[in-house]
C-alpha atoms as a PDB file:
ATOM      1  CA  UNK A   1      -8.397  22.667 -45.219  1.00  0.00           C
ATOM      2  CA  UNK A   2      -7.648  22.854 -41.423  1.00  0.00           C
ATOM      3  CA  UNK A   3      -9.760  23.306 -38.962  1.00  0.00           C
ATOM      4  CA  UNK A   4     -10.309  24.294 -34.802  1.00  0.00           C
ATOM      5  CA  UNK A   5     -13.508  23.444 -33.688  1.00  0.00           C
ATOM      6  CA  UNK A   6     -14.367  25.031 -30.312  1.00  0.00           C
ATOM      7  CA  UNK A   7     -16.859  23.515 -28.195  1.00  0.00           C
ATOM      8  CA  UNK A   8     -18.935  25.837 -26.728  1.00  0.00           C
ATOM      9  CA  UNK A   9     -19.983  23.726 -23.215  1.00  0.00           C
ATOM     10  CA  UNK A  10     -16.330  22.937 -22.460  1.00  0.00           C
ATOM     11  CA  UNK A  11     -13.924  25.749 -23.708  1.00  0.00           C
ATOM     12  CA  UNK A  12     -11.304  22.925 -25.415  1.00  0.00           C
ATOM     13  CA  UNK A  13     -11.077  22.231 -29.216  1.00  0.00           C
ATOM     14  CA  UNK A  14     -10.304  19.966 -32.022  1.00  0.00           C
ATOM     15  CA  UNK A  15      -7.896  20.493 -35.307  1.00  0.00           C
ATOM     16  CA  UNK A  16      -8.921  19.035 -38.090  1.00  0.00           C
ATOM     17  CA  UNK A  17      -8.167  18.517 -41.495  1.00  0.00           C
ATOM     18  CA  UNK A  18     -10.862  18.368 -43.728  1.00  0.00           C
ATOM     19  CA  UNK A  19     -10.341  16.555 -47.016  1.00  0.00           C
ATOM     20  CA  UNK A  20     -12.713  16.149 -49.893  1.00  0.00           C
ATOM     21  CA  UNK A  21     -13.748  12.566 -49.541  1.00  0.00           C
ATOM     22  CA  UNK A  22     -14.677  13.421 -45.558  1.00  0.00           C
ATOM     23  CA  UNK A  23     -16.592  16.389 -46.783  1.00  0.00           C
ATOM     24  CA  UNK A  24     -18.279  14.176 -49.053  1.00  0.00           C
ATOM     25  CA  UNK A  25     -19.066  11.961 -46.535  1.00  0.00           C
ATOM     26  CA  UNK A  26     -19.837  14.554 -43.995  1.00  0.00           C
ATOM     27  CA  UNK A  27     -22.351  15.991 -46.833  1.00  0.00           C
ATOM     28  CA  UNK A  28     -24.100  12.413 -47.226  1.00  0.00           C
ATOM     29  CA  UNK A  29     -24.535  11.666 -43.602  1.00  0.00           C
ATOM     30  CA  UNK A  30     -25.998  14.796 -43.107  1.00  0.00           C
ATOM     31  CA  UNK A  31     -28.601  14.604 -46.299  1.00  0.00           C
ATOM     32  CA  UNK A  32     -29.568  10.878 -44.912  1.00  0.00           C
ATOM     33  CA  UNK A  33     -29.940  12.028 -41.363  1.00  0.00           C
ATOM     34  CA  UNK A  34     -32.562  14.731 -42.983  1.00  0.00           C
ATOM     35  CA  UNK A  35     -34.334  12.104 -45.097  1.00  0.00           C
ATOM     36  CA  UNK A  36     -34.635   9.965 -42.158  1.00  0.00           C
ATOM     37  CA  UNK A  37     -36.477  12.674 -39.654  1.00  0.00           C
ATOM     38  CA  UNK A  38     -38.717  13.798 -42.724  1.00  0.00           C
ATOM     39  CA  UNK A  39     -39.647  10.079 -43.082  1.00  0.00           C
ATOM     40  CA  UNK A  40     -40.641   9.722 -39.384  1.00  0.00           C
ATOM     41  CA  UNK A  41     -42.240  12.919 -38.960  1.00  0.00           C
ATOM     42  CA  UNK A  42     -44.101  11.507 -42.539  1.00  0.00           C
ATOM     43  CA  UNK A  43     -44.873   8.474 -40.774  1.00  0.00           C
ATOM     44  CA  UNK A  44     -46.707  10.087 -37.599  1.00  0.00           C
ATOM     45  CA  UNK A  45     -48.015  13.245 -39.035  1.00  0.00           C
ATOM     46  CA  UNK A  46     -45.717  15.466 -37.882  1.00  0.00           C
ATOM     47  CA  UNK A  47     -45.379  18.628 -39.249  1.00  0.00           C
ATOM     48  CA  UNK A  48     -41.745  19.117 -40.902  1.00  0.00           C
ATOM     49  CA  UNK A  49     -40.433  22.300 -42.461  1.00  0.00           C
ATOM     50  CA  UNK A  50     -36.822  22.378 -42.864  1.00  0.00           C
ATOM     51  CA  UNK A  51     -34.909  25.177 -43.183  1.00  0.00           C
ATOM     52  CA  UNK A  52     -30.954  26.822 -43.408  1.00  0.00           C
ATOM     53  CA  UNK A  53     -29.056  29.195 -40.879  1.00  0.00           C
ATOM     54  CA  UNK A  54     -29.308  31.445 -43.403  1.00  0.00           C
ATOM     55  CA  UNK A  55     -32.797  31.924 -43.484  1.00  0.00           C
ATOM     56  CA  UNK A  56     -33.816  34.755 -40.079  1.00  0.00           C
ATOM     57  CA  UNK A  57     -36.185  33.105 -37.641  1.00  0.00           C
ATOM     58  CA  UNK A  58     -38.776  35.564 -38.372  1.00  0.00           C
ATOM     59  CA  UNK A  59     -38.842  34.959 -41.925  1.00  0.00           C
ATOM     60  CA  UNK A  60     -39.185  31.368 -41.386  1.00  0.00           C
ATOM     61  CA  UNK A  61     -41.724  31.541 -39.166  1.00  0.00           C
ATOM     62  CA  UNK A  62     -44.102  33.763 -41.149  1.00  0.00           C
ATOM     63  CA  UNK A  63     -43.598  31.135 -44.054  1.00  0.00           C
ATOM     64  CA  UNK A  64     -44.480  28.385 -41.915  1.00  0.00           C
ATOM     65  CA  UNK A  65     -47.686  30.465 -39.960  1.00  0.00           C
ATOM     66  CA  UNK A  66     -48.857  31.326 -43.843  1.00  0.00           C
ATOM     67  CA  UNK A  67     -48.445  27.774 -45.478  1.00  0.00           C
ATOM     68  CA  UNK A  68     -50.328  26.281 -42.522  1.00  0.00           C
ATOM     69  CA  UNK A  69     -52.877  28.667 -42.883  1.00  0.00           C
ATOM     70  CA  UNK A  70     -52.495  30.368 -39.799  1.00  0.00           C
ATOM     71  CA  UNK A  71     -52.028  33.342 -40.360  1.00  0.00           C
ATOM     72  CA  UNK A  72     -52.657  35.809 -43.461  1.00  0.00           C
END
């Protein structure tokens, strides 16, 4: 479908029209991008807890503070 992004620093936008194959790609680029920070926060023992914008802060943060033990 078609697009306006806005960009929120600058005030000017961008149409776009979003076909399947970009939102494929879009989709891919975005699950590699996650692999690759889990793999380097893996790699220097970095805790990593991904998470959606659907998910409220609070409840996130609770999970987190009770998986790590932290709180009870």
């Amino acid at each position: 479908g078609e697009l306006r992004l806005f960009d929120a620093e600058t005030g000017g936008h961008r149409d776009l029209v979003v076909t399947e194959s970009l939102l494929k790609k879009y989709r891919r680029r975005v699950d590699e991008s996650r692999e690759e920070l889990r793999r380097y926060c893996m790699r220097y023992s970095i805790g990593h807890a991904p998470t959606t914008t659907d998910v409220p802060f609070d409840e996130f943060l609770r999970k987190v503070l009770e998986t790590g033990g932290l709180v009870a």
